[in-house]
GROMACS .gro file of N, CA, C and O in nm:
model
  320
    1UNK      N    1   2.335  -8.815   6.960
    1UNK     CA    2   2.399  -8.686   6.973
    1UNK      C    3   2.540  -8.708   7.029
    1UNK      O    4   2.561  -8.766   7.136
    2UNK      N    5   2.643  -8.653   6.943
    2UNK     CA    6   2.768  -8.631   7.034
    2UNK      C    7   2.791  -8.592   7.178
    2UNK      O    8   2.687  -8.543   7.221
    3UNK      N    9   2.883  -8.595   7.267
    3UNK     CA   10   2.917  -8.573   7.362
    3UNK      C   11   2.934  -8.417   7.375
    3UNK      O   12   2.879  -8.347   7.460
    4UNK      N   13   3.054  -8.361   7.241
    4UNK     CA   14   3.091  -8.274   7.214
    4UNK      C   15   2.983  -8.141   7.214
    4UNK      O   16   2.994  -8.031   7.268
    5UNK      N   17   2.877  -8.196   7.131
    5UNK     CA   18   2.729  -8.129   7.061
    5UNK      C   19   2.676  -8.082   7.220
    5UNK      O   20   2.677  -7.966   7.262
    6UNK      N   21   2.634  -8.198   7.292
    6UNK     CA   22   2.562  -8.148   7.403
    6UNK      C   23   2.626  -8.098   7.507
    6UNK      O   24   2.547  -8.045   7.586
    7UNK      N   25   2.746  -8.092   7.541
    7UNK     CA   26   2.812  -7.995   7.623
    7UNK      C   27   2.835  -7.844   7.558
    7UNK      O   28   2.897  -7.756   7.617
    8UNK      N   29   2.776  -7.828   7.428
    8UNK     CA   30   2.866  -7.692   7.353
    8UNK      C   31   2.669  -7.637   7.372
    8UNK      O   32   2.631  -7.521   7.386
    9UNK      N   33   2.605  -7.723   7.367
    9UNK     CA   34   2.477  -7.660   7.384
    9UNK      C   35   2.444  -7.635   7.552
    9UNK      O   36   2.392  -7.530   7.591
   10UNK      N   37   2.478  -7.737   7.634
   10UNK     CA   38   2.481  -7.737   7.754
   10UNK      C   39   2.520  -7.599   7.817
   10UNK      O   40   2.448  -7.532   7.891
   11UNK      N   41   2.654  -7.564   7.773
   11UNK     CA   42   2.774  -7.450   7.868
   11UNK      C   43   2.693  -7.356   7.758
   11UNK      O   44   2.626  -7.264   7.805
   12UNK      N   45   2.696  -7.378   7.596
   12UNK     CA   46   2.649  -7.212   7.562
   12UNK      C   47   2.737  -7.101   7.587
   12UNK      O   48   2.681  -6.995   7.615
   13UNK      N   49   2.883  -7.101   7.582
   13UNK     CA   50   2.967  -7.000   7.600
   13UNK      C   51   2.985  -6.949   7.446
   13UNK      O   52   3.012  -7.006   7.340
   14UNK      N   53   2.953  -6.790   7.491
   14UNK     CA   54   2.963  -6.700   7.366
   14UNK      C   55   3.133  -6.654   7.303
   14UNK      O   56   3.217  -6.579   7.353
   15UNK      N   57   3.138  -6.713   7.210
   15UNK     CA   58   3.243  -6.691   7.127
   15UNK      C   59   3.365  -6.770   7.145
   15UNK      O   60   3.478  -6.722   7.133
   16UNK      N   61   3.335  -6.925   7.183
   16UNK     CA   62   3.404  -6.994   7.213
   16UNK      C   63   3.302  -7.152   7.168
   16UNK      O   64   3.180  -7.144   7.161
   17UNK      N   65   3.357  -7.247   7.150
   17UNK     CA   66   3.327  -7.377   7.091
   17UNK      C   67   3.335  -7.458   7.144
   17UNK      O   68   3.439  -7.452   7.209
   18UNK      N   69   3.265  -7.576   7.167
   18UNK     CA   70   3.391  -7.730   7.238
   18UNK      C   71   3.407  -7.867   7.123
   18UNK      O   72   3.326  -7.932   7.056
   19UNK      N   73   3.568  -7.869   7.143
   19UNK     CA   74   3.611  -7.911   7.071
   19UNK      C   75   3.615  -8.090   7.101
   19UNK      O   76   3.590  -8.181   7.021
   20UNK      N   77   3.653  -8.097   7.234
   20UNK     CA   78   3.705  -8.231   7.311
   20UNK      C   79   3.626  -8.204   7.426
   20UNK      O   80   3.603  -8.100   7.487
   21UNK      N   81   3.576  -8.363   7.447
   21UNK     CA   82   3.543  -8.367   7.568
   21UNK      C   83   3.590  -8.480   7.649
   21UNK      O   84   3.538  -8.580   7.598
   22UNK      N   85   3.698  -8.531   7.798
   22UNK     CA   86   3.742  -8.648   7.793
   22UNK      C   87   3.727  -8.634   7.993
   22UNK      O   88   3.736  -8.542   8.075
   23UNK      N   89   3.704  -8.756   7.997
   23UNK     CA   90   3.665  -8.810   8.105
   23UNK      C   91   3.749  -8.843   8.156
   23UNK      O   92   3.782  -8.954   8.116
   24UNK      N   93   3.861  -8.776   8.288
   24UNK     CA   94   3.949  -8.854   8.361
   24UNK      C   95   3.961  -8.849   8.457
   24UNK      O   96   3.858  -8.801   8.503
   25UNK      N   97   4.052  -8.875   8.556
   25UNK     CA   98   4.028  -8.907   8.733
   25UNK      C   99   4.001  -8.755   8.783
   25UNK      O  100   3.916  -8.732   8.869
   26UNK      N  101   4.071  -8.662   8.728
   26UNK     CA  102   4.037  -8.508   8.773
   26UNK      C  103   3.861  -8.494   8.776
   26UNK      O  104   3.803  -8.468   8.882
   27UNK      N  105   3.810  -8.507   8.689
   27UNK     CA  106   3.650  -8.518   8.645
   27UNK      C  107   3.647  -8.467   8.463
   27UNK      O  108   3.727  -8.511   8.381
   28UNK      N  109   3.549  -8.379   8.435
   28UNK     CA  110   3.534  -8.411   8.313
   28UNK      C  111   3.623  -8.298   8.245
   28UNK      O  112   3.611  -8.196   8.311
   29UNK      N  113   3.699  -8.282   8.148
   29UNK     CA  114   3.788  -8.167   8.093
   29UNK      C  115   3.706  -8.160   7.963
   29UNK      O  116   3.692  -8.263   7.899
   30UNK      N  117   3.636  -8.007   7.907
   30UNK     CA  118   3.614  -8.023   7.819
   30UNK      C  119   3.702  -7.886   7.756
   30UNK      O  120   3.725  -7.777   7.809
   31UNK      N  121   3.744  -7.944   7.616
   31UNK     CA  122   3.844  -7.776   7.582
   31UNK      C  123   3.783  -7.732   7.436
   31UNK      O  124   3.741  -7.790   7.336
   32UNK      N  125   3.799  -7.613   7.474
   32UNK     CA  126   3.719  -7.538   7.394
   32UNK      C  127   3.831  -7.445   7.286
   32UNK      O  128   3.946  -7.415   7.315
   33UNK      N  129   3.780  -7.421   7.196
   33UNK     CA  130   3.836  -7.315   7.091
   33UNK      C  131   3.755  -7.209   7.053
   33UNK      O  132   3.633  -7.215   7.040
   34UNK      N  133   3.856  -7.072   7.029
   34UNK     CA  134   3.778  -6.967   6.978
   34UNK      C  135   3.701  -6.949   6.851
   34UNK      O  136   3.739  -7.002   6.747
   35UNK      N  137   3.619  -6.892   6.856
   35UNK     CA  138   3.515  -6.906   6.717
   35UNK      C  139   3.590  -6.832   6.597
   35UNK      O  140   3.599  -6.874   6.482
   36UNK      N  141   3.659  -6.680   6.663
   36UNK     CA  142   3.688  -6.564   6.575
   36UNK      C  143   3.828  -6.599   6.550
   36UNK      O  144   3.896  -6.648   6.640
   37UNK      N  145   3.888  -6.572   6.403
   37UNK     CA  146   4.015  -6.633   6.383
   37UNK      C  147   4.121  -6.521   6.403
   37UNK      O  148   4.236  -6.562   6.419
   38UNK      N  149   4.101  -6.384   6.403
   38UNK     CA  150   4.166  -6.271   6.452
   38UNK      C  151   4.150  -6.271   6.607
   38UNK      O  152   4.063  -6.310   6.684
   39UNK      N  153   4.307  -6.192   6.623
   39UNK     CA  154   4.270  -6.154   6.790
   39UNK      C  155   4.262  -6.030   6.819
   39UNK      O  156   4.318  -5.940   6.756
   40UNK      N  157   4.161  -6.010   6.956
   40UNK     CA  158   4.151  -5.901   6.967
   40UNK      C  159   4.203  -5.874   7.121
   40UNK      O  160   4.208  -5.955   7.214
   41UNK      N  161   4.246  -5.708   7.119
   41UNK     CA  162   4.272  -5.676   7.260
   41UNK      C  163   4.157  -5.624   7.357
   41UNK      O  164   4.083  -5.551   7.293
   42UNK      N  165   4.120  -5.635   7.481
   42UNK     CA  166   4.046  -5.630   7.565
   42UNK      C  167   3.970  -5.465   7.510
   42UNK      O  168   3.852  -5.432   7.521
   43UNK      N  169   4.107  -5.369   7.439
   43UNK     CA  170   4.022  -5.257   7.447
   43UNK      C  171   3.975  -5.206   7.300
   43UNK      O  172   3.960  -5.097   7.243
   44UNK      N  173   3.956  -5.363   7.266
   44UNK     CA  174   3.841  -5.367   7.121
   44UNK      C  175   3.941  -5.352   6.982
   44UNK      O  176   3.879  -5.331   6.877
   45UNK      N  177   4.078  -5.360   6.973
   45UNK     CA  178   4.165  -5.310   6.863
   45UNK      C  179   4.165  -5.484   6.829
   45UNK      O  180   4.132  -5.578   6.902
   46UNK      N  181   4.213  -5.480   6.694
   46UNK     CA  182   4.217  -5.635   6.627
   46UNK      C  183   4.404  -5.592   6.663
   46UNK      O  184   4.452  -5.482   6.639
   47UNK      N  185   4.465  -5.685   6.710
   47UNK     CA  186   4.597  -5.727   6.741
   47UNK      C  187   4.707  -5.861   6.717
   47UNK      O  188   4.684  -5.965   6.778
   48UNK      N  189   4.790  -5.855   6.652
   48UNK     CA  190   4.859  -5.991   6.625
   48UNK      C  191   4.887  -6.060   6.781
   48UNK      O  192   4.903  -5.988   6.879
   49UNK      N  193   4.889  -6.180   6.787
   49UNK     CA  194   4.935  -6.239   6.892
   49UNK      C  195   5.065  -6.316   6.878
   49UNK      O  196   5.088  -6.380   6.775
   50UNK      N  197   5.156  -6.311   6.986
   50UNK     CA  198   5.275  -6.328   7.026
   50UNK      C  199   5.309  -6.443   7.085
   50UNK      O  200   5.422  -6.492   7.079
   51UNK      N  201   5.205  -6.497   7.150
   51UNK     CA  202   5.272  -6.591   7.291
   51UNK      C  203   5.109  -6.667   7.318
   51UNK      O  204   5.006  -6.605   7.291
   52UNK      N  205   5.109  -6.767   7.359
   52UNK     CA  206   5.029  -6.833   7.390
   52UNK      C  207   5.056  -6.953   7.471
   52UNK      O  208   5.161  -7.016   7.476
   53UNK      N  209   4.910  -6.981   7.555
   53UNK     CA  210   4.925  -7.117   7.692
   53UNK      C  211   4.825  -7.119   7.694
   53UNK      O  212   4.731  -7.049   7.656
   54UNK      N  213   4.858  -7.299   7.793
   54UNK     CA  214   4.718  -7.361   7.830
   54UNK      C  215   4.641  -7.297   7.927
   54UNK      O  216   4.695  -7.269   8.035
   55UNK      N  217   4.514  -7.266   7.905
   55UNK     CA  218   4.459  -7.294   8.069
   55UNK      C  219   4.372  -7.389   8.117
   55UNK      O  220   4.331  -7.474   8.039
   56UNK      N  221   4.347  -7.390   8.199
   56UNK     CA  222   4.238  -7.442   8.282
   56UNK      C  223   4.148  -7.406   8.380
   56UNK      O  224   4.184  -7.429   8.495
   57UNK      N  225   4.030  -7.349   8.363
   57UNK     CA  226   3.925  -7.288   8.486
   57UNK      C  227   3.816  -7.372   8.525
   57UNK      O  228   3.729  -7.399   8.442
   58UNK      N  229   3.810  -7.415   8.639
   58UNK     CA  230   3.705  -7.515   8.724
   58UNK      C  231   3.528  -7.437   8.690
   58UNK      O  232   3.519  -7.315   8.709
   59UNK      N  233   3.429  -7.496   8.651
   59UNK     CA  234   3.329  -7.481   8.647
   59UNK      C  235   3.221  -7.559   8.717
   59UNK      O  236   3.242  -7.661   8.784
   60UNK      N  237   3.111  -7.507   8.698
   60UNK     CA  238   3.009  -7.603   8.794
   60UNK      C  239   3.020  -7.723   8.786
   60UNK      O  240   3.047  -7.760   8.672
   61UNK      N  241   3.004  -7.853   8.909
   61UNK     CA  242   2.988  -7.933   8.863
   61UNK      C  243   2.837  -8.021   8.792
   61UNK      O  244   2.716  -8.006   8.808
   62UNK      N  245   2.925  -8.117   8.707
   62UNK     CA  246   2.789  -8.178   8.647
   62UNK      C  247   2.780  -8.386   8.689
   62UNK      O  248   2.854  -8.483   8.673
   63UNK      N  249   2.685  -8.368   8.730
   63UNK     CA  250   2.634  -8.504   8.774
   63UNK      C  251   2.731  -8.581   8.901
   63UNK      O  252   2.775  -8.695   8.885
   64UNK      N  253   2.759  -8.491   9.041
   64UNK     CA  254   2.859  -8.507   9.101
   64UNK      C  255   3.004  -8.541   9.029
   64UNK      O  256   3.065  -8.639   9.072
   65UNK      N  257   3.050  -8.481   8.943
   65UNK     CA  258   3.198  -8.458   8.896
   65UNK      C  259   3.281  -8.341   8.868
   65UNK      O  260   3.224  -8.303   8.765
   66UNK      N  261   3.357  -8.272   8.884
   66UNK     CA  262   3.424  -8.206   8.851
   66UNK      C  263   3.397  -8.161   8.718
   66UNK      O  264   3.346  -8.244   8.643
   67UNK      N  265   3.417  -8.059   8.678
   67UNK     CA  266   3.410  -7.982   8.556
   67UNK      C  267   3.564  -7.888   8.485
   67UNK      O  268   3.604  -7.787   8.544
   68UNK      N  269   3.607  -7.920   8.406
   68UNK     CA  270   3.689  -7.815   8.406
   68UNK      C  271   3.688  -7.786   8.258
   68UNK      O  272   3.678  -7.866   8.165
   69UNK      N  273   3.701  -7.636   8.255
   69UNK     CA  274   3.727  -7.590   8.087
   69UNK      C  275   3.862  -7.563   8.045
   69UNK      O  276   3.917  -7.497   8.133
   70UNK      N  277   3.927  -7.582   7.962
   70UNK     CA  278   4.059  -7.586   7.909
   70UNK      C  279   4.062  -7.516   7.772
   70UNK      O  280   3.982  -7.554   7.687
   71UNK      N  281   4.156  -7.408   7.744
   71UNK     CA  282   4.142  -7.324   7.602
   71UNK      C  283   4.286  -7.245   7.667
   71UNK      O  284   4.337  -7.200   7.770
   72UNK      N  285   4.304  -7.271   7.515
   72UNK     CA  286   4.449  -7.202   7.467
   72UNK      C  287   4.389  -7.012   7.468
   72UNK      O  288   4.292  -6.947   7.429
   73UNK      N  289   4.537  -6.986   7.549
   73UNK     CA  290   4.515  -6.823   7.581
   73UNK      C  291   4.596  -6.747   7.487
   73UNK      O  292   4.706  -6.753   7.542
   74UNK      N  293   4.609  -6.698   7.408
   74UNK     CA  294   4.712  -6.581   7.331
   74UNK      C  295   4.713  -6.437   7.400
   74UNK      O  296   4.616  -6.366   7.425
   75UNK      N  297   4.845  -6.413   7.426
   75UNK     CA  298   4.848  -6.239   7.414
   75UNK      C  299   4.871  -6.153   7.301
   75UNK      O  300   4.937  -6.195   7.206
   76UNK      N  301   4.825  -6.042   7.301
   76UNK     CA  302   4.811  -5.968   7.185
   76UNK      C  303   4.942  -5.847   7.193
   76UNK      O  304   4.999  -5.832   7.301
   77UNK      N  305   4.983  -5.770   7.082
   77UNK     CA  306   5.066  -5.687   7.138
   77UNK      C  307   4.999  -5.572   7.045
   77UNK      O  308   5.000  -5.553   6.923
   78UNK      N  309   4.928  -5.488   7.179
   78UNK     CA  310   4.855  -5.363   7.141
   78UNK      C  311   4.887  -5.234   7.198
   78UNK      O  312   4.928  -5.225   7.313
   79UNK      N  313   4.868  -5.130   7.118
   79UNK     CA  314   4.950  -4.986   7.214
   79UNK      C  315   4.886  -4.962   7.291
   79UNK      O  316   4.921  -4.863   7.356
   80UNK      N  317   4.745  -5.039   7.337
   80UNK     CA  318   4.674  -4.976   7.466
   80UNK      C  319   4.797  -4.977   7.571
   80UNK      O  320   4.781  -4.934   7.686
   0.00000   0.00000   0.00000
């Protein structure tokens, strides 16, 4: 089994994927991509996106190491 496979079954995050998973002195970074190829705005409208960045959010750790998830953020430009 991939690395990739059992962390995307492991975390189980809805509407999101893992793409990479890489092991470095921080602890483990795995980054994920969105499933849906449209974007949408928080208040449910499908919206073009404008601008986009990295992030990074710390999650549980696994097997005494650090965890972190990494996924590209887009903003949308919606008349909400």
């Amino acid at each position: 089994m991939r690395v990739s496979t059992a962390f995307n079954r492991m975390l189980d995050i809805d509407g999101a994927s893992v793409t990479d998973v890489s092991f470095t002195d921080d602890g483990i970074v795995v980054t994920l991509r969105r499933r849906a190829r449209r974007h949408r705005c928080p208040c449910g409208v499908f919206a073009s996106g404008y601008d986009r960045s990295l992030r990074r959010w710390r999650h549980l750790d696994v097997a005494a190491s650090k965890l972190w998830l990494e996924a590209e953020i887009w903003r949308v430009d919606c008349r909400c």
